[in-house]
Tab-separated table of C-alpha atoms in Angstrom:
chain	number	residue	atom	x	y	z
A	1	UNK	CA	7.818	28.126	-19.020
A	2	UNK	CA	9.698	27.112	-22.495
A	3	UNK	CA	7.861	24.140	-23.728
A	4	UNK	CA	10.116	22.113	-26.390
A	5	UNK	CA	7.643	20.504	-28.540
A	6	UNK	CA	9.059	16.969	-30.226
A	7	UNK	CA	8.706	17.519	-33.918
A	8	UNK	CA	6.922	14.092	-34.528
A	9	UNK	CA	4.384	14.871	-31.668
A	10	UNK	CA	1.291	15.754	-34.094
A	11	UNK	CA	1.687	12.927	-36.348
A	12	UNK	CA	2.218	10.437	-33.412
A	13	UNK	CA	-1.205	11.597	-31.975
A	14	UNK	CA	-2.895	11.663	-35.455
A	15	UNK	CA	-1.776	8.070	-35.919
A	16	UNK	CA	-3.145	7.063	-32.743
A	17	UNK	CA	-6.340	4.967	-32.644
A	18	UNK	CA	-8.637	4.703	-29.762
A	19	UNK	CA	-9.687	1.509	-28.641
A	20	UNK	CA	-13.455	0.253	-28.591
A	21	UNK	CA	-13.486	-0.309	-24.957
A	22	UNK	CA	-11.357	2.060	-23.365
A	23	UNK	CA	-11.382	0.769	-19.351
A	24	UNK	CA	-10.089	3.348	-16.736
A	25	UNK	CA	-6.446	4.241	-16.921
A	26	UNK	CA	-5.801	1.274	-19.452
A	27	UNK	CA	-5.329	3.185	-22.742
A	28	UNK	CA	-2.438	5.667	-22.502
A	29	UNK	CA	-2.296	8.688	-24.443
A	30	UNK	CA	0.807	8.837	-26.979
A	31	UNK	CA	1.802	12.329	-25.371
A	32	UNK	CA	3.697	12.900	-22.067
A	33	UNK	CA	5.204	16.125	-20.484
A	34	UNK	CA	8.576	16.103	-18.920
A	35	UNK	CA	10.284	18.613	-16.873
A	36	UNK	CA	13.585	17.886	-15.048
A	37	UNK	CA	15.094	19.281	-11.838
A	38	UNK	CA	18.846	19.584	-11.004
A	39	UNK	CA	21.070	21.910	-9.477
A	40	UNK	CA	18.715	23.464	-7.440
A	41	UNK	CA	16.177	24.558	-10.625
A	42	UNK	CA	13.662	23.327	-12.857
A	43	UNK	CA	14.733	22.927	-16.502
A	44	UNK	CA	12.752	23.574	-19.928
A	45	UNK	CA	9.744	21.535	-20.335
A	46	UNK	CA	9.161	19.064	-22.989
A	47	UNK	CA	6.349	17.232	-24.924
A	48	UNK	CA	6.965	14.205	-25.859
A	49	UNK	CA	5.891	11.049	-27.664
A	50	UNK	CA	4.868	8.514	-24.524
A	51	UNK	CA	7.882	6.222	-24.267
A	52	UNK	CA	9.620	4.236	-21.720
A	53	UNK	CA	12.089	6.261	-19.418
A	54	UNK	CA	15.537	5.707	-18.024
A	55	UNK	CA	16.289	5.388	-14.398
A	56	UNK	CA	19.322	4.489	-12.296
A	57	UNK	CA	19.020	0.982	-10.533
A	58	UNK	CA	20.453	3.010	-7.580
A	59	UNK	CA	17.807	6.226	-7.825
A	60	UNK	CA	16.293	7.203	-4.635
A	61	UNK	CA	12.752	6.811	-5.765
A	62	UNK	CA	13.280	3.070	-6.106
A	63	UNK	CA	14.752	2.549	-2.400
A	64	UNK	CA	12.786	5.502	-0.460
A	65	UNK	CA	9.810	5.960	-2.124
A	66	UNK	CA	10.391	9.605	-2.709
A	67	UNK	CA	7.449	9.689	-5.097
A	68	UNK	CA	4.259	11.485	-5.490
A	69	UNK	CA	1.471	12.428	-7.860
A	70	UNK	CA	-2.139	13.896	-8.634
A	71	UNK	CA	-4.949	12.574	-10.203
A	72	UNK	CA	-7.407	14.947	-12.162
A	73	UNK	CA	-9.915	14.919	-15.331
A	74	UNK	CA	-10.075	16.976	-18.525
A	75	UNK	CA	-13.456	16.962	-20.261
A	76	UNK	CA	-14.411	17.646	-23.977
A	77	UNK	CA	-16.569	20.972	-23.691
A	78	UNK	CA	-18.440	23.092	-26.084
A	79	UNK	CA	-16.801	24.246	-29.690
A	80	UNK	CA	-14.503	21.308	-28.943
A	81	UNK	CA	-13.027	22.888	-26.252
A	82	UNK	CA	-11.057	20.865	-23.302
A	83	UNK	CA	-11.766	21.787	-20.035
A	84	UNK	CA	-9.702	20.660	-16.785
A	85	UNK	CA	-11.291	20.626	-13.672
A	86	UNK	CA	-9.939	22.465	-10.809
A	87	UNK	CA	-6.519	22.168	-11.533
A	88	UNK	CA	-5.084	24.689	-9.486
A	89	UNK	CA	-6.777	22.999	-6.443
A	90	UNK	CA	-4.666	19.971	-7.723
A	91	UNK	CA	-1.225	21.963	-8.070
A	92	UNK	CA	-1.740	23.494	-4.346
A	93	UNK	CA	-2.239	19.940	-3.071
A	94	UNK	CA	0.917	17.882	-5.369
A	95	UNK	CA	3.099	20.999	-3.542
A	96	UNK	CA	2.118	20.109	0.012
A	97	UNK	CA	2.804	16.590	-1.034
A	98	UNK	CA	6.378	17.632	-2.264
A	99	UNK	CA	6.600	19.665	0.896
A	100	UNK	CA	6.327	16.523	3.249
A	101	UNK	CA	8.498	14.224	1.060
A	102	UNK	CA	11.576	16.774	0.926
A	103	UNK	CA	10.972	17.275	-2.905
A	104	UNK	CA	11.212	20.886	-4.442
A	105	UNK	CA	8.167	22.668	-5.039
A	106	UNK	CA	7.105	22.969	-8.721
A	107	UNK	CA	5.693	26.301	-9.444
A	108	UNK	CA	2.090	26.267	-10.104
A	109	UNK	CA	2.550	27.722	-13.343
A	110	UNK	CA	4.605	24.772	-14.247
A	111	UNK	CA	1.872	22.306	-13.008
A	112	UNK	CA	-0.826	23.875	-14.898
A	113	UNK	CA	0.993	24.454	-17.964
A	114	UNK	CA	2.449	20.658	-18.145
A	115	UNK	CA	-1.491	19.390	-17.695
A	116	UNK	CA	-2.895	22.120	-20.145
A	117	UNK	CA	-0.394	21.195	-22.719
A	118	UNK	CA	-0.688	17.685	-22.677
A	119	UNK	CA	-4.722	17.713	-22.793
A	120	UNK	CA	-4.593	20.072	-25.349
A	121	UNK	CA	-2.032	18.173	-27.698
A	122	UNK	CA	-4.356	14.888	-27.190
A	123	UNK	CA	-7.486	17.064	-27.689
A	124	UNK	CA	-8.712	14.845	-30.691
A	125	UNK	CA	-8.741	11.441	-28.274
A	126	UNK	CA	-10.729	13.408	-25.303
A	127	UNK	CA	-13.523	11.012	-25.530
A	128	UNK	CA	-17.056	12.708	-25.421
A	129	UNK	CA	-19.722	10.505	-24.188
A	130	UNK	CA	-21.194	10.714	-20.494
A	131	UNK	CA	-19.053	9.530	-17.862
A	132	UNK	CA	-15.761	9.513	-20.180
A	133	UNK	CA	-12.573	12.124	-19.621
A	134	UNK	CA	-8.980	12.539	-20.022
A	135	UNK	CA	-7.583	11.234	-16.911
A	136	UNK	CA	-4.353	12.649	-16.038
A	137	UNK	CA	-1.752	11.584	-13.893
A	138	UNK	CA	1.135	14.174	-12.667
A	139	UNK	CA	4.060	12.738	-10.916
A	140	UNK	CA	7.570	13.670	-9.108
A	141	UNK	CA	10.281	11.278	-8.161
A	142	UNK	CA	13.603	11.822	-6.867
A	143	UNK	CA	16.266	10.370	-9.554
A	144	UNK	CA	19.668	10.970	-7.383
A	145	UNK	CA	21.707	7.496	-8.076
A	146	UNK	CA	22.643	6.872	-4.419
A	147	UNK	CA	22.045	3.970	-1.669
A	148	UNK	CA	22.381	6.249	1.145
A	149	UNK	CA	19.114	6.983	3.078
A	150	UNK	CA	18.987	10.723	1.937
A	151	UNK	CA	16.602	13.033	0.198
A	152	UNK	CA	17.033	13.101	-3.554
A	153	UNK	CA	18.654	16.025	-5.191
A	154	UNK	CA	17.473	15.448	-8.741
A	155	UNK	CA	13.833	15.215	-9.905
A	156	UNK	CA	11.993	14.377	-12.793
A	157	UNK	CA	7.928	15.507	-13.088
A	158	UNK	CA	6.111	14.053	-15.753
A	159	UNK	CA	2.488	13.924	-16.815
A	160	UNK	CA	0.971	11.301	-18.589
A	161	UNK	CA	-2.871	10.785	-19.585
A	162	UNK	CA	-5.429	8.316	-20.150
A	163	UNK	CA	-8.615	8.778	-22.245
A	164	UNK	CA	-11.037	6.972	-19.917
A	165	UNK	CA	-14.240	5.364	-19.245
A	166	UNK	CA	-15.994	5.717	-15.732
A	167	UNK	CA	-14.279	3.707	-13.238
A	168	UNK	CA	-17.315	2.675	-11.084
A	169	UNK	CA	-20.683	2.469	-12.642
A	170	UNK	CA	-22.773	0.522	-9.913
A	171	UNK	CA	-22.696	0.551	-6.202
A	172	UNK	CA	-19.894	-0.054	-3.793
A	173	UNK	CA	-19.716	-3.079	-1.551
A	174	UNK	CA	-17.107	-1.924	1.052
A	175	UNK	CA	-15.615	-3.868	3.848
A	176	UNK	CA	-14.451	-2.482	7.444
A	177	UNK	CA	-10.785	-2.677	7.959
A	178	UNK	CA	-10.192	-2.928	11.738
A	179	UNK	CA	-6.717	-4.536	11.429
A	180	UNK	CA	-4.541	-3.059	9.672
A	181	UNK	CA	-4.277	0.910	9.313
A	182	UNK	CA	-3.466	3.123	6.260
A	183	UNK	CA	-2.198	6.197	7.793
A	184	UNK	CA	-1.481	7.509	10.927
A	185	UNK	CA	-1.563	11.046	13.098
A	186	UNK	CA	2.343	12.609	11.925
A	187	UNK	CA	2.321	10.261	8.852
A	188	UNK	CA	1.646	11.159	5.353
A	189	UNK	CA	-1.893	10.255	5.157
A	190	UNK	CA	-3.048	13.882	4.232
A	191	UNK	CA	-0.981	14.349	1.127
A	192	UNK	CA	-0.622	12.364	-2.177
A	193	UNK	CA	2.487	9.933	-1.363
A	194	UNK	CA	2.580	6.866	-3.542
A	195	UNK	CA	3.413	4.882	-0.228
A	196	UNK	CA	0.127	5.660	1.003
A	197	UNK	CA	-1.419	3.616	-1.818
A	198	UNK	CA	1.057	0.549	-1.494
A	199	UNK	CA	0.553	0.282	1.659
A	200	UNK	CA	-3.531	0.009	0.746
A	201	UNK	CA	-3.057	-2.939	-1.135
A	202	UNK	CA	-3.153	-5.788	1.057
A	203	UNK	CA	-6.211	-4.999	2.661
A	204	UNK	CA	-7.941	-3.921	-1.003
A	205	UNK	CA	-6.543	-7.064	-2.369
A	206	UNK	CA	-8.103	-9.280	0.960
A	207	UNK	CA	-11.236	-7.239	0.077
A	208	UNK	CA	-11.890	-8.456	-3.334
A	209	UNK	CA	-11.089	-11.646	-2.703
A	210	UNK	CA	-14.077	-11.501	-0.103
A	211	UNK	CA	-16.360	-10.115	-2.247
A	212	UNK	CA	-15.840	-6.721	-1.564
A	213	UNK	CA	-14.777	-3.613	-3.950
A	214	UNK	CA	-12.776	-1.878	-1.222
A	215	UNK	CA	-12.085	-1.601	2.360
A	216	UNK	CA	-13.339	1.066	4.863
A	217	UNK	CA	-10.412	2.383	6.781
A	218	UNK	CA	-10.457	3.482	10.275
A	219	UNK	CA	-8.166	5.458	12.498
A	220	UNK	CA	-4.988	4.127	13.455
A	221	UNK	CA	-5.079	5.182	17.208
A	222	UNK	CA	-8.281	3.887	18.249
A	223	UNK	CA	-9.665	1.657	15.245
A	224	UNK	CA	-13.037	3.370	16.010
A	225	UNK	CA	-13.587	6.312	13.667
A	226	UNK	CA	-14.418	5.926	9.930
A	227	UNK	CA	-11.661	7.839	7.943
A	228	UNK	CA	-11.696	6.661	4.422
A	229	UNK	CA	-11.550	4.247	1.348
A	230	UNK	CA	-8.187	3.670	-0.255
A	231	UNK	CA	-8.841	5.928	-3.046
A	232	UNK	CA	-12.331	7.477	-2.420
A	233	UNK	CA	-13.552	10.019	0.452
A	234	UNK	CA	-16.819	8.794	2.448
A	235	UNK	CA	-19.805	10.540	3.109
A	236	UNK	CA	-22.933	9.128	4.956
A	237	UNK	CA	-26.644	10.689	4.806
A	238	UNK	CA	-27.565	10.483	8.488
A	239	UNK	CA	-30.983	12.101	9.794
A	240	UNK	CA	-31.194	14.113	6.666
A	241	UNK	CA	-27.751	15.538	6.944
A	242	UNK	CA	-24.417	15.002	4.725
A	243	UNK	CA	-21.810	14.024	7.349
A	244	UNK	CA	-17.728	13.118	6.487
A	245	UNK	CA	-14.803	12.659	8.276
A	246	UNK	CA	-12.985	15.589	8.788
A	247	UNK	CA	-9.602	15.496	7.490
A	248	UNK	CA	-7.552	16.024	10.833
A	249	UNK	CA	-3.957	15.262	8.894
A	250	UNK	CA	-4.631	11.515	8.493
A	251	UNK	CA	-7.134	11.849	5.357
A	252	UNK	CA	-6.641	12.993	2.203
A	253	UNK	CA	-8.490	16.457	1.329
A	254	UNK	CA	-9.975	15.190	-2.284
A	255	UNK	CA	-10.695	17.775	-4.920
A	256	UNK	CA	-13.914	15.946	-4.992
A	257	UNK	CA	-14.715	15.860	-1.636
A	258	UNK	CA	-14.381	19.673	-1.537
A	259	UNK	CA	-16.529	20.071	-4.545
A	260	UNK	CA	-19.363	17.643	-3.121
A	261	UNK	CA	-19.349	19.676	-0.014
A	262	UNK	CA	-19.346	23.135	-2.040
A	263	UNK	CA	-22.285	21.963	-4.182
A	264	UNK	CA	-24.118	20.571	-0.967
A	265	UNK	CA	-24.153	23.920	0.809
A	266	UNK	CA	-25.210	25.506	-2.316
A	267	UNK	CA	-27.938	23.155	-2.637
A	268	UNK	CA	-29.201	23.447	0.888
A	269	UNK	CA	-28.256	20.117	2.058
A	270	UNK	CA	-26.674	20.663	5.620
A	271	UNK	CA	-23.103	19.292	5.647
A	272	UNK	CA	-21.454	17.861	9.491
A	273	UNK	CA	-17.509	17.377	9.261
A	274	UNK	CA	-16.001	15.440	12.133
A	275	UNK	CA	-15.687	11.901	13.601
A	276	UNK	CA	-17.931	9.288	12.642
A	277	UNK	CA	-17.686	6.400	14.911
A	278	UNK	CA	-18.328	3.218	12.846
A	279	UNK	CA	-19.915	1.346	15.442
A	280	UNK	CA	-22.585	4.208	15.790
A	281	UNK	CA	-22.784	4.642	12.165
A	282	UNK	CA	-23.614	0.956	11.631
A	283	UNK	CA	-26.717	0.941	14.050
A	284	UNK	CA	-27.495	4.075	11.988
A	285	UNK	CA	-27.598	1.854	9.112
A	286	UNK	CA	-29.477	-0.649	10.853
A	287	UNK	CA	-32.178	1.757	12.553
A	288	UNK	CA	-32.465	3.553	8.680
A	289	UNK	CA	-31.224	6.593	10.174
A	290	UNK	CA	-28.539	6.518	8.501
A	291	UNK	CA	-30.184	6.155	4.616
A	292	UNK	CA	-27.298	6.718	2.187
A	293	UNK	CA	-23.573	6.482	2.138
A	294	UNK	CA	-21.203	7.001	-0.907
A	295	UNK	CA	-17.637	7.360	-1.906
A	296	UNK	CA	-16.435	10.045	-3.900
A	297	UNK	CA	-13.036	10.548	-5.614
A	298	UNK	CA	-11.663	12.056	-9.201
A	299	UNK	CA	-11.534	8.664	-10.811
A	300	UNK	CA	-14.970	7.482	-9.260
A	301	UNK	CA	-16.662	11.022	-9.170
A	302	UNK	CA	-19.385	9.975	-6.703
A	303	UNK	CA	-20.089	6.077	-6.130
A	304	UNK	CA	-23.030	5.098	-3.864
A	305	UNK	CA	-22.287	2.178	-1.209
A	306	UNK	CA	-24.602	-0.793	-1.414
A	307	UNK	CA	-23.454	-2.239	1.772
A	308	UNK	CA	-20.843	-2.067	4.660
A	309	UNK	CA	-19.539	-5.452	5.688
A	310	UNK	CA	-17.708	-7.065	8.436
A	311	UNK	CA	-14.904	-10.046	8.108
A	312	UNK	CA	-17.162	-12.010	10.615
A	313	UNK	CA	-19.997	-12.155	7.839
A	314	UNK	CA	-22.560	-9.021	9.544
A	315	UNK	CA	-23.747	-7.340	6.465
A	316	UNK	CA	-25.228	-4.100	7.042
A	317	UNK	CA	-27.291	-2.555	3.694
A	318	UNK	CA	-28.092	0.809	3.290
A	319	UNK	CA	-31.997	1.615	2.788
A	320	UNK	CA	-30.987	3.867	-0.527
A	321	UNK	CA	-28.264	2.598	-2.510
A	322	UNK	CA	-28.723	4.854	-5.150
A	323	UNK	CA	-30.220	7.488	-2.678
A	324	UNK	CA	-31.437	11.070	-3.862
A	325	UNK	CA	-29.016	13.055	-2.208
A	326	UNK	CA	-25.991	11.164	-3.940
A	327	UNK	CA	-27.964	11.155	-6.880
A	328	UNK	CA	-28.555	14.879	-7.075
A	329	UNK	CA	-24.759	15.516	-6.006
A	330	UNK	CA	-23.320	13.254	-8.815
A	331	UNK	CA	-25.576	14.910	-11.593
A	332	UNK	CA	-25.133	18.274	-10.845
A	333	UNK	CA	-21.287	17.573	-10.484
A	334	UNK	CA	-21.067	15.696	-13.727
A	335	UNK	CA	-23.282	18.322	-15.342
A	336	UNK	CA	-20.445	20.871	-14.087
A	337	UNK	CA	-17.752	18.995	-15.259
A	338	UNK	CA	-19.211	17.764	-18.543
A	339	UNK	CA	-20.549	21.140	-19.820
A	340	UNK	CA	-24.364	20.621	-19.407
A	341	UNK	CA	-25.019	23.457	-17.130
A	342	UNK	CA	-23.179	26.697	-16.214
A	343	UNK	CA	-19.802	26.482	-14.298
A	344	UNK	CA	-21.363	28.257	-11.592
A	345	UNK	CA	-18.138	27.729	-9.144
A	346	UNK	CA	-15.413	28.719	-11.755
A	347	UNK	CA	-14.037	25.081	-11.340
A	348	UNK	CA	-13.091	24.577	-15.234
A	349	UNK	CA	-10.074	25.658	-16.944
A	350	UNK	CA	-9.676	26.024	-20.595
A	351	UNK	CA	-6.501	23.957	-21.548
A	352	UNK	CA	-4.064	25.336	-24.256
A	353	UNK	CA	-0.374	24.801	-25.517
């Protein structure tokens, strides 16, 4: 695509100063990419200084939540190169989300060029300490001004970015959510529609208020089987094997999840994808047959779980909070992402403008 670069963009980057404490998603890079869709076609890409955007109060996105997004990371590699982690997989998932939400396909080349250009433009601001990264947030939303219930015919695609520290540095405490549900069969649980995350906020905040980090969601039909956390996939080590729920149409097929499964296979760790009954899992933790549990996602990478709690006060503490399987998978993944070991899976993509 033709990328129009704002004449003041480089000076904006040069003047930008990173704070001493980055946090996660709190420090916004001073650059964004924008493309607009109208009359059945995508317009020219623009690299712009990060700024507010104007939107009509009757825009479809504000009334019918016609918005999807992605999350991926870029890392500082050798010779100051900026490496994106598996952006093509994010591009494919982005378009699956768009299809489900009746939004136009964004050609993979445009998605890759957008995240690549932003990453390359802010290369001096990509932090390089272990655990740090440039977190990228591509998103698309309907902009047509109309109050009628119908899909938008105009859209905006943006890429914004945040130089960030690690999201999670310790172990997670999670609570089983047996009342509310996040996604059901035939819904949008298997795509990255923003409404999924809005629907999780009530239980997520209740979990935080009760001393936990996140809820552990169960299936909507029977409230019996483990699905995922609000923003992470779930794994457990049971009998020396790695178990994770199959995606099955209600669980987001995470990029990190896919990477963990590939790494486990490469390391000779047996992987089982399928149903995990919550009551059986809790019994296996008590009997120490389940030795570890962890969550994974783009933001968190691999985060060990120390305890799974119930709202009635029952607590199930994992025998190995920072166990050998989770630690090895996390170290292997970060070593590839941060360039300390060869990229034997060809997961890294060099950013450029």
